Amino acid sequence: MSSVATVKEPTTGVDRGQLHAYVLDDETRRTIEQVISDLVIPHTSVRRGGVAEAVAELGQRRSPRILLVDVSGSDLPLSQVNELAEVCEPGTTVIVIGDRNDVGLFRDLMAQGVSDYLVKPISSALLQRSVLGASESSGAPRHTTRLGRIVSVVGARGGVGATLIATSCAWAIANRKRRRVALLDLDLQFGSVALHLDLDPSHGLREALENPSRIDGLYLERIMTRHSDTLQVLSAEEKLDETVYVDREALSLLLGELRSRFHFVVVDLPRQMSAATQELLALTTDLVLVSDLSLAGMRDCSRLLQLVPEANASCQITMVANRVGEHRQSGMTAADFRKGIGRTIDHMVPFDPKAVVEALNDGRAVAAGRGSTPAALVAIAEGIVGGAPAAGRGRLASFLRKWRS
Ligand SMILES: Nc1ncnc2c1ncn2[C@@H]1O[C@H](COP(=O)(O)OP(=O)(O)O)[C@@H](O)[C@H]1O
Ligand SMILES: [Mg+2]
């Protein structure tokens, strides 16, 4: 007999279930319980309710690997399922059950990343097949349709505030927009993301990045540092007298695992370009380019931007001018900067050393404070969440091919 108890990653026992169902009628409930028992699925729960109950409960805790949800009687099944996707971990495989035999609805649900749509009354054979199909894809995060977005924050030069913006964006997406966020500091020696959030650096990131065979969900859960329900951090503080090697394949695997668990993976990049950071940039869905309003910043921004072909727009680019107003006399104007880079500036973040130092001293993200600088930082996060998700490997990938050549 086939069983779904053998998916690749073990259940860690924390609070992640294998299969949860929210179902509105007793007949379907009995069918689901029958299939759970036939397939010997561990860690399950079958509750009475529909998509609204699922949204309310999953907003509060970890999502199961497979979620069955009943949309019978709903006037707006599509928007409700979309709402569900916002609270659910991206790697969760969703099977929708409903009472409308409607091909249009089926297609729309599949387009949203739902694994299957079953019309009541459902037979246990049909449900069994669907659950088995779902369990196969839930063991392989890269095959699920819905994956979290990768937001890479790049400073045109050192000291322009890339780390501050990465940290604040991650904090704001997690706390103001209530999405699940992983914040990854790829500068394993000099990174300061953990310091900004008053956290201890995590242990094990270097091992994971040097050694791809270590990476699985269980290992990740062990090495991530929790900042809040919605924000987890991966960082390191490796010795300075050692060479840290980041394996390109390991980074790609790590990102794959993170994308299946978090809606957003925010990455603070180190200054040096390596094969691994190029891989990261090729997978990036949202690039945040940070600069100050200086001649050197303008030159480096336009060098980066000029390489991006206009046509194939699959990576969203957000241009941020930071430390605005720092050099009132000697700095360049935003208009001149814009002209120089040939593109608009999406966000201007005022220079405010008081707000920044206070936040650092209190060990909280600058975006959590009051005033125009925190407000501008929250606006960057809102812009990213509100923007259409990009498909990845497009415009930026070709830009990188040019970069390498
Ligand atoms: N808007 C701002 N106002 C005041 N200080 C800032 C601002 N942005 C960044 N800083 C400060 O500038 C310094 C460099 O910032 P950081 O984020 O480490 O830059 P990067 O990662 O680009 O090297 C830090 O001391 C940071 O606190
Ligand atoms: Mg930095």
CSV table of C-alpha atoms and ligand atoms in Angstrom, one decimal:
chain,number,residue,atom,x,y,z
A,1,MET,CA,0.0,0.0,0.0
A,2,SER,CA,1.2,3.5,-0.8
A,3,SER,CA,1.8,5.9,2.1
A,4,VAL,CA,2.5,9.6,2.4
A,5,ALA,CA,4.3,9.1,5.7
A,6,THR,CA,7.6,8.9,3.8
A,7,VAL,CA,8.1,12.5,2.5
A,8,LYS,CA,11.7,13.6,2.3
A,9,GLU,CA,11.8,15.9,5.3
A,10,PRO,CA,10.9,14.6,8.7
A,11,THR,CA,8.2,16.4,10.7
A,12,THR,CA,10.1,18.1,13.4
A,13,GLY,CA,7.4,17.7,16.0
A,14,VAL,CA,7.3,21.5,16.5
A,15,ASP,CA,3.9,22.5,15.4
A,16,ARG,CA,3.9,21.5,11.7
A,17,GLY,CA,1.3,19.0,10.7
A,18,GLN,CA,1.4,16.6,7.7
A,19,LEU,CA,-2.2,17.2,6.7
A,20,HIS,CA,-4.9,19.5,7.9
A,21,ALA,CA,-8.4,19.6,6.6
A,22,TYR,CA,-11.2,22.2,7.0
A,23,VAL,CA,-14.4,20.7,5.9
A,24,LEU,CA,-18.1,21.7,6.1
A,25,ASP,CA,-20.1,18.5,5.9
A,26,ASP,CA,-19.9,15.1,7.7
A,27,GLU,CA,-19.9,13.0,4.5
A,28,THR,CA,-16.7,14.6,3.2
A,29,ARG,CA,-15.2,14.5,6.7
A,30,ARG,CA,-15.7,10.8,6.8
A,31,THR,CA,-14.1,10.3,3.4
A,32,ILE,CA,-11.1,12.4,4.5
A,33,GLU,CA,-10.7,10.4,7.7
A,34,GLN,CA,-10.9,7.2,5.7
A,35,VAL,CA,-8.1,8.3,3.3
A,36,ILE,CA,-5.9,9.4,6.3
A,37,SER,CA,-6.3,6.0,7.8
A,38,ASP,CA,-5.8,4.1,4.5
A,39,LEU,CA,-2.6,6.1,3.8
A,40,VAL,CA,-1.4,6.0,7.4
A,41,ILE,CA,-0.7,9.7,7.5
A,42,PRO,CA,0.7,10.9,10.8
A,43,HIS,CA,0.1,14.4,12.4
A,44,THR,CA,-3.2,15.2,10.9
A,45,SER,CA,-6.2,17.2,12.0
A,46,VAL,CA,-9.7,17.4,10.4
A,47,ARG,CA,-11.7,20.4,11.6
A,48,ARG,CA,-15.2,21.6,10.8
A,49,GLY,CA,-15.0,24.8,8.9
A,50,GLY,CA,-14.2,26.4,5.6
A,51,VAL,CA,-11.6,28.7,4.1
A,52,ALA,CA,-12.4,31.5,6.6
A,53,GLU,CA,-11.5,29.2,9.5
A,54,ALA,CA,-8.4,28.0,7.8
A,55,VAL,CA,-7.3,31.6,7.2
A,56,ALA,CA,-7.9,32.6,10.8
A,57,GLU,CA,-6.0,29.6,12.2
A,58,LEU,CA,-3.1,29.4,9.8
A,59,GLY,CA,-2.4,33.1,10.5
A,60,GLN,CA,-1.5,32.1,14.0
A,61,ARG,CA,0.7,29.0,13.5
A,62,ARG,CA,2.8,26.9,11.2
A,63,SER,CA,1.1,25.6,8.1
A,64,PRO,CA,0.8,21.8,7.4
A,65,ARG,CA,2.4,20.2,4.5
A,66,ILE,CA,-0.9,19.5,2.8
A,67,LEU,CA,-4.0,21.5,3.4
A,68,LEU,CA,-7.5,20.4,2.4
A,69,VAL,CA,-10.0,23.2,2.4
A,70,ASP,CA,-13.7,23.3,1.6
A,71,VAL,CA,-15.0,26.3,-0.3
A,72,SER,CA,-18.6,25.1,-0.7
A,73,GLY,CA,-21.2,27.9,-0.6
A,74,SER,CA,-18.6,30.6,-0.9
A,75,ASP,CA,-19.4,33.4,-3.3
A,76,LEU,CA,-15.8,34.4,-3.7
A,77,PRO,CA,-13.8,31.2,-3.6
A,78,LEU,CA,-10.9,32.6,-5.6
A,79,SER,CA,-10.3,35.7,-3.4
A,80,GLN,CA,-10.7,33.5,-0.3
A,81,VAL,CA,-8.1,31.1,-1.6
A,82,ASN,CA,-5.8,34.0,-2.4
A,83,GLU,CA,-6.2,35.3,1.2
A,84,LEU,CA,-5.3,31.8,2.4
A,85,ALA,CA,-2.1,31.9,0.3
A,86,GLU,CA,-1.1,35.1,2.1
A,87,VAL,CA,-1.1,33.4,5.5
A,88,CYS,CA,0.0,30.0,4.5
A,89,GLU,CA,3.6,29.0,4.1
A,90,PRO,CA,4.4,29.0,0.4
A,91,GLY,CA,5.5,25.4,0.4
A,92,THR,CA,2.1,24.1,1.6
A,93,THR,CA,0.2,22.1,-1.0
A,94,VAL,CA,-3.4,23.1,-1.1
A,95,ILE,CA,-6.3,20.9,-2.3
A,96,VAL,CA,-9.6,22.7,-2.6
A,97,ILE,CA,-12.9,20.9,-2.2
A,98,GLY,CA,-16.1,22.6,-3.5
A,99,ASP,CA,-19.6,22.1,-4.7
A,100,ARG,CA,-19.4,23.9,-8.0
A,101,ASN,CA,-18.6,21.7,-11.0
A,102,ASP,CA,-17.1,24.6,-12.9
A,103,VAL,CA,-14.1,24.3,-15.3
A,104,GLY,CA,-13.5,28.0,-15.1
A,105,LEU,CA,-13.1,27.9,-11.4
A,106,PHE,CA,-10.9,24.8,-11.6
A,107,ARG,CA,-8.6,26.6,-14.1
A,108,ASP,CA,-8.5,29.8,-12.0
A,109,LEU,CA,-7.6,27.8,-8.8
A,110,MET,CA,-4.9,25.9,-10.6
A,111,ALA,CA,-3.5,29.2,-11.9
A,112,GLN,CA,-3.3,30.4,-8.3
A,113,GLY,CA,-1.1,27.5,-7.4
A,114,VAL,CA,-3.7,25.1,-6.0
A,115,SER,CA,-2.7,21.5,-6.4
A,116,ASP,CA,-6.2,20.1,-7.1
A,117,TYR,CA,-9.9,21.0,-7.1
A,118,LEU,CA,-12.3,18.2,-6.2
A,119,VAL,CA,-16.1,18.5,-6.6
A,120,LYS,CA,-18.4,17.0,-3.9
A,121,PRO,CA,-19.4,14.3,-3.4
A,122,ILE,CA,-15.7,13.1,-3.4
A,123,SER,CA,-14.8,9.5,-3.5
A,124,SER,CA,-12.0,8.2,-1.4
A,125,ALA,CA,-10.2,6.8,-4.4
A,126,LEU,CA,-10.1,10.3,-6.0
A,127,LEU,CA,-9.1,12.0,-2.8
A,128,GLN,CA,-6.4,9.4,-2.2
A,129,ARG,CA,-4.9,10.0,-5.6
A,130,SER,CA,-4.9,13.8,-5.1
A,131,VAL,CA,-3.3,13.5,-1.6
A,132,LEU,CA,-0.6,11.2,-3.0
A,133,GLY,CA,0.1,13.6,-5.8
A,134,ALA,CA,0.3,16.5,-3.3
A,135,SER,CA,2.6,14.6,-1.0
A,136,GLU,CA,5.0,14.1,-3.8
A,137,SER,CA,5.2,17.7,-4.6
A,138,SER,CA,5.4,18.8,-1.0
A,139,GLY,CA,8.6,16.9,-0.6
A,140,ALA,CA,10.2,18.9,-3.3
A,141,PRO,CA,9.9,22.6,-2.7
A,142,ARG,CA,11.1,23.7,-6.1
A,143,HIS,CA,8.2,22.0,-7.7
A,144,THR,CA,5.5,23.8,-5.9
A,145,THR,CA,3.9,26.6,-7.9
A,146,ARG,CA,3.9,29.1,-5.1
A,147,LEU,CA,7.3,30.1,-3.8
A,148,GLY,CA,8.3,33.0,-1.7
A,149,ARG,CA,9.9,36.1,-3.3
A,150,ILE,CA,13.6,36.7,-3.0
A,151,VAL,CA,14.4,40.4,-2.2
A,152,SER,CA,18.1,41.2,-2.7
A,153,VAL,CA,19.3,44.4,-1.2
A,154,VAL,CA,22.5,45.8,-3.0
A,155,GLY,CA,24.4,48.9,-2.0
A,156,ALA,CA,25.9,50.8,-5.0
A,157,ARG,CA,28.8,51.4,-2.6
A,158,GLY,CA,29.8,50.5,0.9
A,159,GLY,CA,28.2,52.5,3.7
A,160,VAL,CA,25.1,53.8,1.8
A,161,GLY,CA,22.8,51.9,4.2
A,162,ALA,CA,22.1,48.6,2.4
A,163,THR,CA,22.1,46.6,5.7
A,164,LEU,CA,19.9,49.1,7.4
A,165,ILE,CA,17.4,49.0,4.5
A,166,ALA,CA,17.5,45.2,4.3
A,167,THR,CA,16.9,44.8,8.0
A,168,SER,CA,14.1,47.4,8.1
A,169,CYS,CA,12.4,46.1,5.1
A,170,ALA,CA,12.4,42.6,6.5
A,171,TRP,CA,11.1,43.9,9.8
A,172,ALA,CA,8.3,45.9,8.1
A,173,ILE,CA,7.2,43.1,5.8
A,174,ALA,CA,7.0,40.8,8.8
A,175,ASN,CA,5.4,43.2,11.3
A,176,ARG,CA,3.4,45.7,9.3
A,177,LYS,CA,2.4,43.4,6.4
A,178,ARG,CA,2.2,40.2,8.5
A,179,ARG,CA,4.0,38.0,5.9
A,180,ARG,CA,6.5,35.3,6.9
A,181,VAL,CA,10.0,36.6,6.3
A,182,ALA,CA,13.4,35.1,6.4
A,183,LEU,CA,16.3,37.6,6.6
A,184,LEU,CA,19.6,36.2,5.3
A,185,ASP,CA,22.9,38.0,6.0
A,186,LEU,CA,25.3,36.7,3.4
A,187,ASP,CA,28.3,38.6,4.8
A,188,LEU,CA,29.4,35.7,7.1
A,189,GLN,CA,32.3,37.7,8.6
A,190,PHE,CA,31.3,41.3,8.7
A,191,GLY,CA,27.5,41.1,8.6
A,192,SER,CA,25.6,43.3,11.0
A,193,VAL,CA,22.0,42.2,10.5
A,194,ALA,CA,21.8,40.3,13.8
A,195,LEU,CA,23.4,43.3,15.6
A,196,HIS,CA,20.8,45.6,14.2
A,197,LEU,CA,18.0,43.4,15.6
A,198,ASP,CA,19.7,42.7,18.9
A,199,LEU,CA,20.0,39.0,18.1
A,200,ASP,CA,22.8,36.5,18.5
A,201,PRO,CA,24.3,35.4,15.2
A,202,SER,CA,23.0,32.0,14.2
A,203,HIS,CA,25.3,29.0,14.3
A,204,GLY,CA,25.5,26.6,11.4
A,205,LEU,CA,24.9,29.0,8.4
A,206,ARG,CA,28.5,28.6,7.3
A,207,GLU,CA,28.4,24.9,7.6
A,208,ALA,CA,25.2,24.8,5.5
A,209,LEU,CA,26.8,27.1,2.8
A,210,GLU,CA,30.0,25.1,2.6
A,211,ASN,CA,28.3,21.8,2.6
A,212,PRO,CA,25.1,21.4,0.6
A,213,SER,CA,24.3,17.9,1.9
A,214,ARG,CA,23.5,19.4,5.4
A,215,ILE,CA,20.6,21.5,4.1
A,216,ASP,CA,17.2,20.2,4.9
A,217,GLY,CA,14.1,21.6,6.6
A,218,LEU,CA,15.1,20.2,10.0
A,219,TYR,CA,18.6,21.7,9.9
A,220,LEU,CA,17.2,25.0,8.8
A,221,GLU,CA,14.8,25.1,11.7
A,222,ARG,CA,17.6,24.5,14.1
A,223,ILE,CA,19.9,27.3,12.8
A,224,MET,CA,17.5,30.1,12.3
A,225,THR,CA,17.2,32.7,15.0
A,226,ARG,CA,13.7,33.8,15.8
A,227,HIS,CA,13.0,37.6,16.0
A,228,SER,CA,9.2,37.3,16.1
A,229,ASP,CA,6.4,35.0,14.9
A,230,THR,CA,6.9,36.2,11.4
A,231,LEU,CA,10.6,37.1,11.2
A,232,GLN,CA,13.5,34.6,11.3
A,233,VAL,CA,17.1,35.5,10.8
A,234,LEU,CA,20.1,33.6,9.4
A,235,SER,CA,23.4,35.2,10.0
A,236,ALA,CA,27.0,34.4,11.1
A,237,GLU,CA,30.0,35.9,12.8
A,238,GLU,CA,32.8,33.8,11.4
A,239,LYS,CA,36.4,34.3,12.3
A,240,LEU,CA,38.3,36.9,10.3
A,241,ASP,CA,41.4,34.9,9.8
A,242,GLU,CA,39.7,32.1,7.8
A,243,THR,CA,38.5,32.0,4.3
A,244,VAL,CA,34.8,31.4,4.1
A,245,TYR,CA,33.6,29.7,1.0
A,246,VAL,CA,30.0,29.9,-0.1
A,247,ASP,CA,29.1,27.0,-2.4
A,248,ARG,CA,26.9,28.1,-5.3
A,249,GLU,CA,24.8,25.0,-5.2
A,250,ALA,CA,24.4,25.1,-1.5
A,251,LEU,CA,23.2,28.7,-1.7
A,252,SER,CA,20.7,27.7,-4.3
A,253,LEU,CA,19.4,24.8,-2.2
A,254,LEU,CA,19.2,27.0,0.9
A,255,LEU,CA,17.2,29.6,-1.0
A,256,GLY,CA,14.9,26.8,-2.4
A,257,GLU,CA,14.2,25.6,1.2
A,258,LEU,CA,13.6,29.2,2.4
A,259,ARG,CA,11.3,30.1,-0.4
A,260,SER,CA,9.1,27.1,0.3
A,261,ARG,CA,8.7,28.3,3.9
A,262,PHE,CA,8.6,32.0,3.8
A,263,HIS,CA,6.7,34.5,1.7
A,264,PHE,CA,9.8,36.7,1.5
A,265,VAL,CA,13.5,36.0,1.7
A,266,VAL,CA,15.3,39.3,2.2
A,267,VAL,CA,19.0,39.0,1.5
A,268,ASP,CA,21.7,41.4,2.6
A,269,LEU,CA,24.5,40.9,0.1
A,270,PRO,CA,28.2,41.4,0.8
A,271,ARG,CA,30.2,43.8,-1.4
A,272,GLN,CA,32.2,41.2,-3.3
A,273,MET,CA,30.7,39.6,-6.4
A,274,SER,CA,31.2,35.8,-6.2
A,275,ALA,CA,29.7,32.9,-8.2
A,276,ALA,CA,27.4,32.4,-5.2
A,277,THR,CA,26.1,36.0,-5.1
A,278,GLN,CA,25.7,35.9,-8.9
A,279,GLU,CA,23.5,32.8,-8.5
A,280,LEU,CA,21.5,34.7,-5.9
A,281,LEU,CA,21.0,37.6,-8.1
A,282,ALA,CA,19.9,35.4,-10.9
A,283,LEU,CA,17.2,33.9,-8.6
A,284,THR,CA,16.2,37.4,-7.3
A,285,THR,CA,12.6,38.4,-7.9
A,286,ASP,CA,13.0,41.9,-6.3
A,287,LEU,CA,16.2,43.9,-6.4
A,288,VAL,CA,16.5,46.9,-4.1
A,289,LEU,CA,19.3,49.1,-5.2
A,290,VAL,CA,20.5,51.5,-2.5
A,291,SER,CA,22.7,54.6,-3.0
A,292,ASP,CA,23.4,58.0,-1.5
A,293,LEU,CA,22.9,61.1,-3.6
A,294,SER,CA,26.6,61.3,-4.6
A,295,LEU,CA,28.5,61.3,-7.9
A,296,ALA,CA,30.2,58.0,-7.1
A,297,GLY,CA,26.8,56.5,-6.1
A,298,MET,CA,25.2,57.7,-9.3
A,299,ARG,CA,28.0,56.3,-11.4
A,300,ASP,CA,27.8,52.9,-9.8
A,301,CYS,CA,24.0,52.8,-10.0
A,302,SER,CA,23.9,53.6,-13.6
A,303,ARG,CA,26.6,51.1,-14.3
A,304,LEU,CA,24.4,48.5,-12.6
A,305,LEU,CA,21.2,49.7,-14.2
A,306,GLN,CA,22.6,50.2,-17.7
A,307,LEU,CA,23.3,46.5,-17.9
A,308,VAL,CA,19.7,45.6,-17.3
A,309,PRO,CA,17.9,45.2,-20.7
A,310,GLU,CA,14.7,47.1,-20.7
A,311,ALA,CA,12.6,44.5,-22.5
A,312,ASN,CA,12.4,41.4,-20.3
A,313,ALA,CA,11.0,42.9,-17.1
A,314,SER,CA,10.7,40.0,-14.8
A,315,CYS,CA,12.8,41.3,-11.9
A,316,GLN,CA,11.3,44.2,-10.0
A,317,ILE,CA,13.8,46.9,-9.4
A,318,THR,CA,13.4,49.4,-6.5
A,319,MET,CA,15.7,52.3,-6.5
A,320,VAL,CA,16.3,53.8,-3.1
A,321,ALA,CA,18.2,57.0,-2.3
A,322,ASN,CA,19.3,56.9,1.3
A,323,ARG,CA,21.0,59.4,3.7
A,324,VAL,CA,19.1,62.1,1.8
A,325,GLY,CA,20.0,65.6,3.1
A,326,GLU,CA,23.3,64.5,4.7
A,327,HIS,CA,25.4,66.8,2.6
A,328,ARG,CA,23.2,69.8,1.9
A,329,GLN,CA,26.0,71.9,0.5
A,330,SER,CA,28.1,69.4,-1.4
A,331,GLY,CA,25.6,66.6,-2.3
A,332,MET,CA,23.9,66.4,-5.6
A,333,THR,CA,20.2,67.0,-6.1
A,334,ALA,CA,17.7,64.2,-6.6
A,335,ALA,CA,16.9,65.6,-10.0
A,336,ASP,CA,20.5,65.5,-11.1
A,337,PHE,CA,20.8,62.0,-9.7
A,338,ARG,CA,17.7,60.9,-11.5
A,339,LYS,CA,19.0,62.4,-14.8
A,340,GLY,CA,22.3,60.6,-14.3
A,341,ILE,CA,20.9,57.2,-13.8
A,342,GLY,CA,18.1,57.7,-16.4
A,343,ARG,CA,15.4,56.4,-14.1
A,344,THR,CA,13.2,57.5,-11.3
A,345,ILE,CA,14.1,57.1,-7.6
A,346,ASP,CA,11.3,55.1,-6.0
A,347,HIS,CA,12.0,56.0,-2.4
A,348,MET,CA,14.0,58.7,-0.7
A,349,VAL,CA,15.1,58.0,2.9
A,350,PRO,CA,16.1,61.1,4.9
A,351,PHE,CA,19.4,61.1,6.8
A,352,ASP,CA,18.5,61.0,10.5
A,353,PRO,CA,21.4,59.9,12.7
A,354,LYS,CA,19.3,60.4,15.9
A,355,ALA,CA,16.6,58.0,14.8
A,356,VAL,CA,19.2,55.5,13.6
A,357,VAL,CA,21.4,55.6,16.7
A,358,GLU,CA,18.4,55.4,19.0
A,359,ALA,CA,17.1,52.3,17.2
A,360,LEU,CA,20.6,50.7,17.3
A,361,ASN,CA,20.9,51.4,21.0
A,362,ASP,CA,17.5,49.9,21.7
A,363,GLY,CA,18.2,46.9,19.4
A,364,ARG,CA,15.2,47.5,17.2
A,365,ALA,CA,14.8,48.0,13.5
A,366,VAL,CA,14.9,51.6,12.4
A,367,ALA,CA,11.6,51.1,10.6
A,368,ALA,CA,9.9,50.4,14.0
A,369,GLY,CA,10.4,54.0,15.2
A,370,ARG,CA,8.5,57.2,14.5
A,371,GLY,CA,9.4,60.0,12.1
A,372,SER,CA,10.0,60.4,8.4
A,373,THR,CA,13.0,58.0,8.1
A,374,PRO,CA,11.1,55.0,9.6
A,375,ALA,CA,8.1,56.0,7.5
A,376,ALA,CA,10.2,56.0,4.3
A,377,LEU,CA,11.6,52.6,5.3
A,378,VAL,CA,8.1,51.1,5.8
A,379,ALA,CA,7.1,52.5,2.4
A,380,ILE,CA,9.9,50.6,0.7
A,381,ALA,CA,8.5,47.4,2.3
A,382,GLU,CA,4.9,48.3,1.2
A,383,GLY,CA,6.1,48.9,-2.3
A,384,ILE,CA,7.7,45.5,-2.5
A,385,VAL,CA,4.7,43.6,-1.0
A,386,GLY,CA,2.3,45.5,-3.2
A,387,GLY,CA,4.4,45.0,-6.4
A,388,ALA,CA,3.6,42.1,-8.7
A,389,PRO,CA,5.6,39.0,-7.9
A,390,ALA,CA,8.4,38.6,-10.5
A,391,ALA,CA,9.1,35.3,-12.2
A,392,GLY,CA,12.8,35.3,-11.5
A,393,ARG,CA,15.6,34.4,-13.9
A,394,GLY,CA,14.7,37.0,-16.5
A,395,ARG,CA,15.9,40.5,-16.9
A,396,LEU,CA,18.4,40.2,-14.1
A,397,ALA,CA,19.7,36.8,-15.3
A,398,SER,CA,20.6,38.4,-18.7
A,399,PHE,CA,22.1,41.3,-17.0
A,400,LEU,CA,24.4,38.9,-15.1
A,401,ARG,CA,25.3,37.1,-18.2
A,402,LYS,CA,26.6,40.4,-19.6
A,403,TRP,CA,28.3,41.2,-16.3
A,404,ARG,CA,30.2,37.9,-16.4
A,405,SER,CA,31.2,38.2,-20.0
B,1,LIG,N1,19.1,57.2,6.7
B,1,LIG,C1,20.1,57.2,7.5
B,1,LIG,N2,20.3,58.1,8.4
B,1,LIG,C2,21.4,58.1,9.3
B,1,LIG,N3,22.3,57.1,9.3
B,1,LIG,C3,22.2,56.1,8.4
B,1,LIG,C4,21.1,56.1,7.5
B,1,LIG,N4,21.3,55.0,6.7
B,1,LIG,C5,22.4,54.4,7.1
B,1,LIG,N5,22.9,55.0,8.1
B,1,LIG,C6,24.1,54.7,8.9
B,1,LIG,O1,25.2,54.5,7.9
B,1,LIG,C7,26.1,53.5,8.3
B,1,LIG,C8,26.2,52.5,7.1
B,1,LIG,O2,25.0,51.8,7.0
B,1,LIG,P1,24.9,50.3,6.6
B,1,LIG,O3,23.5,49.9,6.5
B,1,LIG,O4,25.8,49.5,7.4
B,1,LIG,O5,25.5,50.4,5.1
B,1,LIG,P2,26.0,49.3,4.1
B,1,LIG,O6,25.4,48.0,4.5
B,1,LIG,O7,25.5,49.8,2.8
B,1,LIG,O8,27.5,49.3,4.1
B,1,LIG,C9,25.6,52.9,9.5
B,1,LIG,O9,26.2,53.4,10.6
B,1,LIG,C10,24.1,53.3,9.5
B,1,LIG,O10,23.6,53.3,10.8
B,2,MG,MG,26.3,46.2,4.9
